[in-house]
Amino acid sequence: MNDSPGWATPGSSPSDGERPGAPSDQPASGGPKWSAEQPPPGQWSSPASGPAPGPTPPPQAPPQQGQGWGGPHAGQYGSPYGGQYGHPGGPGQWGKPPAAKPGVIPLRPLDMGEILDGAVTTMRAHWRSVLPITLVVATVVQVMSVLLQKYVMSDLVLGTDPAANFEEAINTLGTAAAVSIGVAFIQALGGIVATAMLTMIFSRAVLGNSSTVSAAWREARPQLPRLIGLTLLMGLGFTLIVAVLIVPGLLTESPGLAILGIFAAFPLATWLWIKYSLASPALMLEKSTVLKSLGRSSKLVKGTWWRIFGITLLTGVITGIVAAIIVWPLTFLGIGLFGGGMGGLQAGTASTAWGALIFSAIGAIIAQTIVMPMQSGVTVLLYVDQRIRREGLDLELARAAGVENYGTTGG
């Protein structure tokens, strides 16, 4: 076995048929294997001359009031974590026993609060690595978006012009759609770079290790082309869903068919989105291909789709509220000061004024700097949580983090 974090798929790390984390004196086959060093003669006393060997604890007095079910020696026997189990609501209450926590999360199956807390904790503890990445990416994306909106959108017929013919209206809509696609492409490309680097930072934070921006870039760079391919493939899939289910109703000018297609496309796209939501961390951390990462995500999500959907949806709601609180006040302030206020909105010039664009971009930069690491962190920790639940990844992570005797005792 090596000391790598163990991100590889199951079966590639263990050697010699050993189970990850199994004690060295217990082979995987379950047969006996004696230690090379035996206790000296006379160490064990006879039953008549002393207490019998074994893990049986000495008799204890009944628990006193306020002492809990564990008593003074609770957690001394049996628990691999060394914790105590007290009465419900008291210290050491029934529930999850304490687990090793070398980094931002405990090495055991996580609940929703621990996943969200782990993402926020990583942002706070490793802000020197996280914030520069998201700040640079958000700034580049917004600068290019502002330039596109200023020099392309300002030439469009944004107001209501009775003299404009149908061809001009079509050209206007086509140009606006091209600008929107261009802005979305820039944002997607920046998001891919940020996601790749943040995945490496969060994976190290799980082990309690820090990472620099340059180290995260070196680790992420070899997989960037595949991550771009994965993003394009998923985007193509969603486009095909829309084309097959919604476009026929629009082309035939059938409102009923179009509405039916929308009701069919939305749940199908959502189901596929969650099904393959863990493909990105699987591709980056397992160094796999695009198709293998999609298969890994499908396998990890299987049976827990609703749980992952709920956590992802809650994360989206939280980050959306945070972004709105930051972006909208600055956007309205820019329109009010530099865009002509309500008159500019009615004339269609408010959205292309330099001051309004700059204020809106500043708000978007601040929001994306905060939101991007939150979203990426939740996705990475969901991936880690699913592998802990299904594949015992906590054993590999504990060994890589240097946690001694983890998983070698039964509880």
Tab-separated table of C-alpha atoms in Angstrom:
chain	number	residue	atom	x	y	z
A	1	MET	CA	0.000	0.000	0.000
A	2	ASN	CA	1.122	3.525	-0.632
A	3	ASP	CA	0.459	6.703	1.250
A	4	SER	CA	-1.557	8.424	-1.460
A	5	PRO	CA	-4.932	9.865	-0.500
A	6	GLY	CA	-6.600	6.873	-2.152
A	7	TRP	CA	-8.730	8.696	-4.697
A	8	ALA	CA	-8.306	5.844	-7.195
A	9	THR	CA	-11.270	3.580	-7.820
A	10	PRO	CA	-11.676	0.574	-5.512
A	11	GLY	CA	-9.439	-2.344	-6.357
A	12	SER	CA	-6.503	-0.308	-7.637
A	13	SER	CA	-4.967	0.639	-4.299
A	14	PRO	CA	-4.999	-2.493	-2.088
A	15	SER	CA	-2.254	-5.030	-2.669
A	16	ASP	CA	-1.727	-8.648	-1.664
A	17	GLY	CA	-5.430	-9.132	-1.072
A	18	GLU	CA	-5.465	-6.935	1.999
A	19	ARG	CA	-8.491	-4.978	3.051
A	20	PRO	CA	-7.710	-1.257	3.401
A	21	GLY	CA	-7.161	-0.388	7.015
A	22	ALA	CA	-7.067	-3.977	8.252
A	23	PRO	CA	-4.613	-4.719	11.068
A	24	SER	CA	-1.298	-6.121	9.951
A	25	ASP	CA	-1.793	-9.274	11.999
A	26	GLN	CA	-5.181	-10.070	10.449
A	27	PRO	CA	-5.024	-11.307	6.826
A	28	ALA	CA	-7.906	-10.660	4.432
A	29	SER	CA	-8.789	-14.366	4.314
A	30	GLY	CA	-9.681	-14.349	7.994
A	31	GLY	CA	-7.193	-17.094	8.989
A	32	PRO	CA	-4.964	-16.787	12.067
A	33	LYS	CA	-1.586	-15.142	11.765
A	34	TRP	CA	0.553	-14.902	14.913
A	35	SER	CA	2.642	-11.850	15.667
A	36	ALA	CA	6.409	-12.209	15.382
A	37	GLU	CA	6.833	-10.957	18.978
A	38	GLN	CA	5.111	-12.940	21.727
A	39	PRO	CA	4.615	-11.869	25.366
A	40	PRO	CA	7.289	-13.126	27.807
A	41	PRO	CA	6.568	-16.274	29.813
A	42	GLY	CA	4.616	-15.836	33.014
A	43	GLN	CA	2.809	-12.706	31.885
A	44	TRP	CA	-0.605	-14.332	32.091
A	45	SER	CA	-1.758	-15.374	35.517
A	46	SER	CA	-4.050	-18.289	36.283
A	47	PRO	CA	-7.723	-17.698	36.975
A	48	ALA	CA	-7.172	-18.343	40.639
A	49	SER	CA	-4.318	-15.913	41.078
A	50	GLY	CA	-5.627	-12.847	39.330
A	51	PRO	CA	-8.173	-11.451	36.978
A	52	ALA	CA	-8.816	-13.410	33.791
A	53	PRO	CA	-7.371	-12.077	30.598
A	54	GLY	CA	-9.659	-10.466	28.128
A	55	PRO	CA	-11.483	-7.210	27.619
A	56	THR	CA	-14.001	-7.724	30.486
A	57	PRO	CA	-14.016	-4.490	32.506
A	58	PRO	CA	-14.056	-4.530	36.320
A	59	PRO	CA	-17.493	-4.258	37.949
A	60	GLN	CA	-18.736	-0.696	38.114
A	61	ALA	CA	-21.130	0.978	40.469
A	62	PRO	CA	-24.516	1.989	39.082
A	63	PRO	CA	-24.424	5.300	37.277
A	64	GLN	CA	-24.857	8.267	39.517
A	65	GLN	CA	-27.253	11.068	38.781
A	66	GLY	CA	-25.972	13.215	35.907
A	67	GLN	CA	-23.213	10.723	35.116
A	68	GLY	CA	-24.898	9.227	32.033
A	69	TRP	CA	-25.144	5.634	30.894
A	70	GLY	CA	-21.441	5.449	30.208
A	71	GLY	CA	-20.244	5.948	33.781
A	72	PRO	CA	-16.714	7.092	34.575
A	73	HIS	CA	-15.178	4.496	32.234
A	74	ALA	CA	-17.489	5.082	29.292
A	75	GLY	CA	-15.672	4.822	25.978
A	76	GLN	CA	-12.831	2.795	27.547
A	77	TYR	CA	-13.887	-0.472	25.962
A	78	GLY	CA	-15.093	-1.361	22.532
A	79	SER	CA	-15.464	1.901	20.650
A	80	PRO	CA	-12.886	2.408	17.908
A	81	TYR	CA	-13.206	6.147	18.374
A	82	GLY	CA	-12.742	6.149	22.139
A	83	GLY	CA	-15.930	8.124	22.649
A	84	GLN	CA	-18.606	7.654	25.289
A	85	TYR	CA	-22.305	7.088	24.906
A	86	GLY	CA	-24.357	8.986	27.418
A	87	HIS	CA	-28.033	9.595	27.848
A	88	PRO	CA	-29.872	11.263	24.982
A	89	GLY	CA	-29.219	14.979	25.038
A	90	GLY	CA	-26.193	14.744	27.306
A	91	PRO	CA	-22.472	14.580	26.602
A	92	GLY	CA	-21.646	11.633	24.391
A	93	GLN	CA	-25.301	11.210	23.505
A	94	TRP	CA	-26.521	8.343	21.377
A	95	GLY	CA	-25.733	9.011	17.734
A	96	LYS	CA	-22.520	9.255	15.788
A	97	PRO	CA	-19.390	8.474	17.806
A	98	PRO	CA	-16.500	10.925	17.570
A	99	ALA	CA	-14.445	10.295	14.451
A	100	ALA	CA	-10.978	11.252	13.354
A	101	LYS	CA	-10.955	14.729	11.854
A	102	PRO	CA	-7.566	15.515	10.344
A	103	GLY	CA	-9.039	18.215	8.104
A	104	VAL	CA	-12.274	20.084	7.514
A	105	ILE	CA	-14.616	17.077	7.875
A	106	PRO	CA	-14.772	14.050	10.181
A	107	LEU	CA	-13.829	10.799	8.465
A	108	ARG	CA	-17.238	9.150	8.527
A	109	PRO	CA	-20.525	9.507	6.636
A	110	LEU	CA	-21.544	13.166	6.696
A	111	ASP	CA	-24.887	14.847	7.137
A	112	MET	CA	-26.006	17.897	5.209
A	113	GLY	CA	-24.877	20.396	7.840
A	114	GLU	CA	-21.390	18.901	7.978
A	115	ILE	CA	-21.037	19.111	4.193
A	116	LEU	CA	-22.047	22.777	4.139
A	117	ASP	CA	-19.876	23.516	7.166
A	118	GLY	CA	-16.913	21.747	5.561
A	119	ALA	CA	-17.195	23.938	2.465
A	120	VAL	CA	-17.374	27.135	4.518
A	121	THR	CA	-14.566	26.011	6.837
A	122	THR	CA	-12.290	25.366	3.861
A	123	MET	CA	-13.024	28.841	2.514
A	124	ARG	CA	-12.075	30.371	5.859
A	125	ALA	CA	-9.059	28.219	6.646
A	126	HIS	CA	-7.558	28.244	3.138
A	127	TRP	CA	-8.677	31.640	1.896
A	128	ARG	CA	-5.169	32.507	0.695
A	129	SER	CA	-5.529	29.776	-1.939
A	130	VAL	CA	-9.286	29.839	-2.562
A	131	LEU	CA	-10.008	33.561	-2.925
A	132	PRO	CA	-7.226	34.425	-5.418
A	133	ILE	CA	-8.470	31.706	-7.785
A	134	THR	CA	-12.106	32.761	-7.706
A	135	LEU	CA	-11.267	36.476	-7.686
A	136	VAL	CA	-9.052	36.262	-10.769
A	137	VAL	CA	-11.492	34.041	-12.668
A	138	ALA	CA	-14.499	36.204	-11.753
A	139	THR	CA	-12.653	39.405	-12.727
A	140	VAL	CA	-11.578	38.067	-16.132
A	141	VAL	CA	-15.066	36.761	-16.848
A	142	GLN	CA	-16.785	40.014	-15.899
A	143	VAL	CA	-14.351	42.262	-17.790
A	144	MET	CA	-14.931	40.290	-20.994
A	145	SER	CA	-18.676	40.241	-20.371
A	146	VAL	CA	-18.778	44.018	-19.883
A	147	LEU	CA	-16.861	44.602	-23.114
A	148	LEU	CA	-19.200	42.325	-25.040
A	149	GLN	CA	-22.298	43.985	-23.634
A	150	LYS	CA	-20.970	47.508	-24.205
A	151	TYR	CA	-19.714	47.199	-27.771
A	152	VAL	CA	-22.274	44.721	-29.107
A	153	MET	CA	-25.481	45.342	-27.182
A	154	SER	CA	-25.268	49.136	-27.632
A	155	ASP	CA	-25.605	48.691	-31.412
A	156	LEU	CA	-28.830	46.725	-31.131
A	157	VAL	CA	-32.328	48.108	-31.554
A	158	LEU	CA	-33.303	47.839	-27.895
A	159	GLY	CA	-36.276	50.163	-27.923
A	160	THR	CA	-39.604	49.822	-29.645
A	161	ASP	CA	-39.136	51.132	-33.187
A	162	PRO	CA	-42.321	51.110	-35.298
A	163	ALA	CA	-40.257	51.567	-38.454
A	164	ALA	CA	-38.155	48.489	-37.809
A	165	ASN	CA	-39.132	45.678	-40.093
A	166	PHE	CA	-39.300	41.978	-39.305
A	167	GLU	CA	-35.814	41.256	-40.668
A	168	GLU	CA	-34.223	43.877	-38.403
A	169	ALA	CA	-36.024	42.426	-35.389
A	170	ILE	CA	-34.740	38.950	-36.242
A	171	ASN	CA	-31.202	40.276	-36.612
A	172	THR	CA	-31.476	42.026	-33.261
A	173	LEU	CA	-32.658	38.882	-31.519
A	174	GLY	CA	-29.930	36.827	-33.191
A	175	THR	CA	-27.211	39.241	-32.115
A	176	ALA	CA	-28.551	39.361	-28.569
A	177	ALA	CA	-28.618	35.570	-28.461
A	178	ALA	CA	-25.026	35.444	-29.754
A	179	VAL	CA	-23.903	37.854	-27.044
A	180	SER	CA	-25.682	35.799	-24.386
A	181	ILE	CA	-24.053	32.617	-25.664
A	182	GLY	CA	-20.660	34.322	-25.718
A	183	VAL	CA	-21.036	35.540	-22.142
A	184	ALA	CA	-22.219	32.096	-21.039
A	185	PHE	CA	-19.245	30.459	-22.774
A	186	ILE	CA	-16.787	32.788	-21.039
A	187	GLN	CA	-18.412	32.117	-17.685
A	188	ALA	CA	-18.413	28.367	-18.286
A	189	LEU	CA	-14.736	28.361	-19.266
A	190	GLY	CA	-13.802	30.397	-16.204
A	191	GLY	CA	-15.928	28.129	-14.036
A	192	ILE	CA	-14.162	25.049	-15.396
A	193	VAL	CA	-10.722	26.429	-14.517
A	194	ALA	CA	-11.875	27.497	-11.058
A	195	THR	CA	-13.609	24.171	-10.401
A	196	ALA	CA	-10.531	22.183	-11.401
A	197	MET	CA	-8.212	24.108	-9.078
A	198	LEU	CA	-10.694	24.309	-6.209
A	199	THR	CA	-11.233	20.540	-6.366
A	200	MET	CA	-7.546	20.019	-5.645
A	201	ILE	CA	-7.588	22.492	-2.750
A	202	PHE	CA	-10.664	20.906	-1.160
A	203	SER	CA	-9.259	17.385	-1.553
A	204	ARG	CA	-6.148	18.440	0.364
A	205	ALA	CA	-8.221	20.251	2.986
A	206	VAL	CA	-10.008	16.969	3.757
A	207	LEU	CA	-6.612	15.574	4.831
A	208	GLY	CA	-5.715	18.705	6.795
A	209	ASN	CA	-3.175	19.865	4.206
A	210	SER	CA	-2.934	23.283	2.627
A	211	SER	CA	-2.271	23.971	-1.033
A	212	THR	CA	-0.906	26.955	-2.900
A	213	VAL	CA	-2.417	28.373	-6.069
A	214	SER	CA	0.557	27.223	-8.135
A	215	ALA	CA	0.382	23.687	-6.708
A	216	ALA	CA	-3.360	23.498	-7.395
A	217	TRP	CA	-2.753	24.610	-10.984
A	218	ARG	CA	-0.007	22.008	-11.525
A	219	GLU	CA	-2.250	19.232	-10.232
A	220	ALA	CA	-5.330	20.356	-12.149
A	221	ARG	CA	-3.749	21.269	-15.493
A	222	PRO	CA	-3.318	17.714	-16.898
A	223	GLN	CA	-7.053	17.022	-16.471
A	224	LEU	CA	-8.336	20.363	-17.767
A	225	PRO	CA	-8.878	19.196	-21.376
A	226	ARG	CA	-10.916	16.247	-20.144
A	227	LEU	CA	-12.912	18.475	-17.798
A	228	ILE	CA	-13.677	20.794	-20.709
A	229	GLY	CA	-14.758	17.763	-22.729
A	230	LEU	CA	-16.976	16.570	-19.885
A	231	THR	CA	-18.626	19.988	-19.612
A	232	LEU	CA	-19.205	20.189	-23.366
A	233	LEU	CA	-20.632	16.663	-23.447
A	234	MET	CA	-23.090	17.404	-20.659
A	235	GLY	CA	-24.058	20.691	-22.317
A	236	LEU	CA	-24.634	18.863	-25.589
A	237	GLY	CA	-26.826	16.332	-23.814
A	238	PHE	CA	-29.040	19.031	-22.325
A	239	THR	CA	-29.226	20.772	-25.711
A	240	LEU	CA	-30.400	17.551	-27.333
A	241	ILE	CA	-33.078	17.135	-24.674
A	242	VAL	CA	-34.395	20.615	-25.428
A	243	ALA	CA	-34.159	20.059	-29.186
A	244	VAL	CA	-36.020	16.758	-29.106
A	245	LEU	CA	-38.726	17.610	-26.582
A	246	ILE	CA	-39.390	21.351	-26.919
A	247	VAL	CA	-38.376	22.533	-30.395
A	248	PRO	CA	-40.944	20.391	-32.302
A	249	GLY	CA	-43.768	22.163	-30.490
A	250	LEU	CA	-42.286	25.556	-31.345
A	251	LEU	CA	-41.720	24.695	-35.006
A	252	THR	CA	-45.263	23.381	-35.446
A	253	GLU	CA	-46.665	26.390	-33.525
A	254	SER	CA	-48.439	24.015	-31.176
A	255	PRO	CA	-48.581	25.516	-27.651
A	256	GLY	CA	-49.877	22.272	-26.157
A	257	LEU	CA	-47.034	20.206	-27.610
A	258	ALA	CA	-44.475	22.810	-26.527
A	259	ILE	CA	-45.811	22.875	-22.953
A	260	LEU	CA	-45.852	19.069	-22.853
A	261	GLY	CA	-42.233	19.059	-24.044
A	262	ILE	CA	-41.246	21.517	-21.313
A	263	PHE	CA	-42.889	19.376	-18.627
A	264	ALA	CA	-41.029	16.329	-19.962
A	265	ALA	CA	-37.657	18.032	-20.504
A	266	PHE	CA	-37.359	19.706	-17.108
A	267	PRO	CA	-37.560	16.573	-14.894
A	268	LEU	CA	-35.413	14.570	-17.328
A	269	ALA	CA	-32.706	17.247	-17.402
A	270	THR	CA	-32.817	17.549	-13.596
A	271	TRP	CA	-32.514	13.789	-13.152
A	272	LEU	CA	-29.497	13.616	-15.473
A	273	TRP	CA	-27.927	16.681	-13.864
A	274	ILE	CA	-27.937	15.079	-10.412
A	275	LYS	CA	-27.040	11.636	-11.766
A	276	TYR	CA	-23.821	13.017	-13.253
A	277	SER	CA	-23.191	15.793	-10.725
A	278	LEU	CA	-20.209	13.947	-9.185
A	279	ALA	CA	-18.483	13.332	-12.505
A	280	SER	CA	-16.276	16.417	-12.203
A	281	PRO	CA	-14.574	15.482	-8.877
A	282	ALA	CA	-14.369	11.853	-10.012
A	283	LEU	CA	-12.571	12.918	-13.192
A	284	MET	CA	-10.176	15.282	-11.408
A	285	LEU	CA	-9.306	13.170	-8.357
A	286	GLU	CA	-9.328	9.700	-9.904
A	287	LYS	CA	-7.516	10.902	-13.057
A	288	SER	CA	-10.104	9.089	-15.158
A	289	THR	CA	-11.548	9.683	-18.605
A	290	VAL	CA	-14.764	11.499	-19.454
A	291	LEU	CA	-16.877	8.379	-19.926
A	292	LYS	CA	-15.460	6.640	-16.853
A	293	SER	CA	-16.148	9.683	-14.694
A	294	LEU	CA	-19.766	9.706	-15.871
A	295	GLY	CA	-20.058	6.028	-14.953
A	296	ARG	CA	-18.481	6.640	-11.551
A	297	SER	CA	-20.905	9.462	-10.810
A	298	SER	CA	-23.869	7.323	-11.817
A	299	LYS	CA	-22.678	4.542	-9.518
A	300	LEU	CA	-22.058	6.824	-6.550
A	301	VAL	CA	-25.392	8.635	-6.892
A	302	LYS	CA	-27.444	5.453	-7.351
A	303	GLY	CA	-29.865	4.956	-4.482
A	304	THR	CA	-29.235	8.409	-2.956
A	305	TRP	CA	-30.514	10.638	-5.775
A	306	TRP	CA	-33.021	12.520	-3.604
A	307	ARG	CA	-30.487	13.194	-0.857
A	308	ILE	CA	-27.929	14.621	-3.278
A	309	PHE	CA	-30.673	16.575	-5.047
A	310	GLY	CA	-31.786	18.121	-1.747
A	311	ILE	CA	-28.276	19.140	-0.697
A	312	THR	CA	-27.491	20.511	-4.160
A	313	LEU	CA	-30.784	22.414	-4.304
A	314	LEU	CA	-30.260	23.904	-0.833
A	315	THR	CA	-26.744	24.959	-1.806
A	316	GLY	CA	-28.109	26.619	-4.936
A	317	VAL	CA	-30.758	28.476	-2.935
A	318	ILE	CA	-28.219	29.696	-0.364
A	319	THR	CA	-25.667	30.819	-2.943
A	320	GLY	CA	-28.416	32.401	-5.071
A	321	ILE	CA	-29.643	34.469	-2.120
A	322	VAL	CA	-26.097	35.540	-1.241
A	323	ALA	CA	-25.387	36.526	-4.852
A	324	ALA	CA	-28.653	38.456	-5.149
A	325	ILE	CA	-27.976	40.370	-1.927
A	326	ILE	CA	-24.633	41.502	-3.356
A	327	VAL	CA	-25.413	42.002	-7.061
A	328	TRP	CA	-28.833	43.641	-7.158
A	329	PRO	CA	-28.146	46.649	-4.884
A	330	LEU	CA	-25.000	47.528	-6.848
A	331	THR	CA	-26.818	47.021	-10.160
A	332	PHE	CA	-29.681	49.333	-9.197
A	333	LEU	CA	-27.212	51.854	-7.802
A	334	GLY	CA	-25.292	51.884	-11.088
A	335	ILE	CA	-28.492	52.301	-13.112
A	336	GLY	CA	-29.694	55.082	-10.838
A	337	LEU	CA	-26.416	57.022	-10.907
A	338	PHE	CA	-25.219	56.419	-14.462
A	339	GLY	CA	-27.995	54.712	-16.439
A	340	GLY	CA	-30.679	57.369	-16.310
A	341	GLY	CA	-32.859	55.597	-13.749
A	342	MET	CA	-36.318	54.501	-14.847
A	343	GLY	CA	-36.111	56.603	-17.975
A	344	GLY	CA	-32.970	54.753	-19.026
A	345	LEU	CA	-34.627	51.415	-18.388
A	346	GLN	CA	-37.613	52.366	-20.550
A	347	ALA	CA	-35.374	53.670	-23.337
A	348	GLY	CA	-33.186	50.576	-23.211
A	349	THR	CA	-29.952	52.505	-22.570
A	350	ALA	CA	-29.476	51.794	-18.869
A	351	SER	CA	-27.969	48.342	-19.407
A	352	THR	CA	-25.251	49.659	-21.751
A	353	ALA	CA	-24.054	52.702	-19.786
A	354	TRP	CA	-20.461	52.378	-18.591
A	355	GLY	CA	-21.259	53.200	-14.966
A	356	ALA	CA	-24.141	50.748	-14.778
A	357	LEU	CA	-22.074	47.982	-16.382
A	358	ILE	CA	-19.123	48.574	-14.055
A	359	PHE	CA	-21.235	48.617	-10.885
A	360	SER	CA	-23.025	45.443	-11.975
A	361	ALA	CA	-19.683	43.780	-12.777
A	362	ILE	CA	-18.257	44.699	-9.363
A	363	GLY	CA	-21.237	43.088	-7.681
A	364	ALA	CA	-20.895	39.974	-9.844
A	365	ILE	CA	-17.163	39.695	-9.086
A	366	ILE	CA	-17.770	39.852	-5.331
A	367	ALA	CA	-20.655	37.375	-5.541
A	368	GLN	CA	-18.801	34.857	-7.711
A	369	THR	CA	-15.710	35.076	-5.509
A	370	ILE	CA	-17.851	33.898	-2.595
A	371	VAL	CA	-20.284	31.585	-4.399
A	372	MET	CA	-17.929	29.561	-6.631
A	373	PRO	CA	-15.894	27.954	-3.815
A	374	MET	CA	-19.085	27.182	-1.898
A	375	GLN	CA	-20.612	25.326	-4.844
A	376	SER	CA	-17.387	23.517	-5.750
A	377	GLY	CA	-16.740	22.581	-2.126
A	378	VAL	CA	-20.179	21.034	-1.638
A	379	THR	CA	-19.750	18.964	-4.813
A	380	VAL	CA	-16.321	17.677	-3.767
A	381	LEU	CA	-17.500	16.849	-0.236
A	382	LEU	CA	-20.577	15.078	-1.610
A	383	TYR	CA	-18.240	12.944	-3.703
A	384	VAL	CA	-16.067	12.193	-0.658
A	385	ASP	CA	-19.143	11.399	1.456
A	386	GLN	CA	-20.549	8.979	-1.115
A	387	ARG	CA	-17.237	7.154	-1.395
A	388	ILE	CA	-16.993	6.898	2.394
A	389	ARG	CA	-20.492	5.428	2.528
A	390	ARG	CA	-20.041	2.982	-0.359
A	391	GLU	CA	-16.329	2.203	-0.537
A	392	GLY	CA	-14.808	2.886	2.896
A	393	LEU	CA	-12.720	5.775	1.603
A	394	ASP	CA	-12.284	7.027	5.176
A	395	LEU	CA	-9.726	4.244	5.757
A	396	GLU	CA	-7.594	5.435	2.852
A	397	LEU	CA	-7.934	9.067	3.892
A	398	ALA	CA	-7.042	8.317	7.504
A	399	ARG	CA	-3.911	6.471	6.446
A	400	ALA	CA	-2.916	9.289	4.076
A	401	ALA	CA	-3.503	11.827	6.861
A	402	GLY	CA	-1.313	9.837	9.273
A	403	VAL	CA	-4.106	8.835	11.685
A	404	GLU	CA	-2.763	5.870	13.658
A	405	ASN	CA	-4.778	2.701	14.345
A	406	TYR	CA	-7.803	3.998	12.467
A	407	GLY	CA	-10.320	1.228	11.781
A	408	THR	CA	-8.218	-1.477	13.452
A	409	THR	CA	-10.572	-2.041	16.415
A	410	GLY	CA	-14.155	-3.113	16.425
A	411	GLY	CA	-16.928	-1.239	18.124
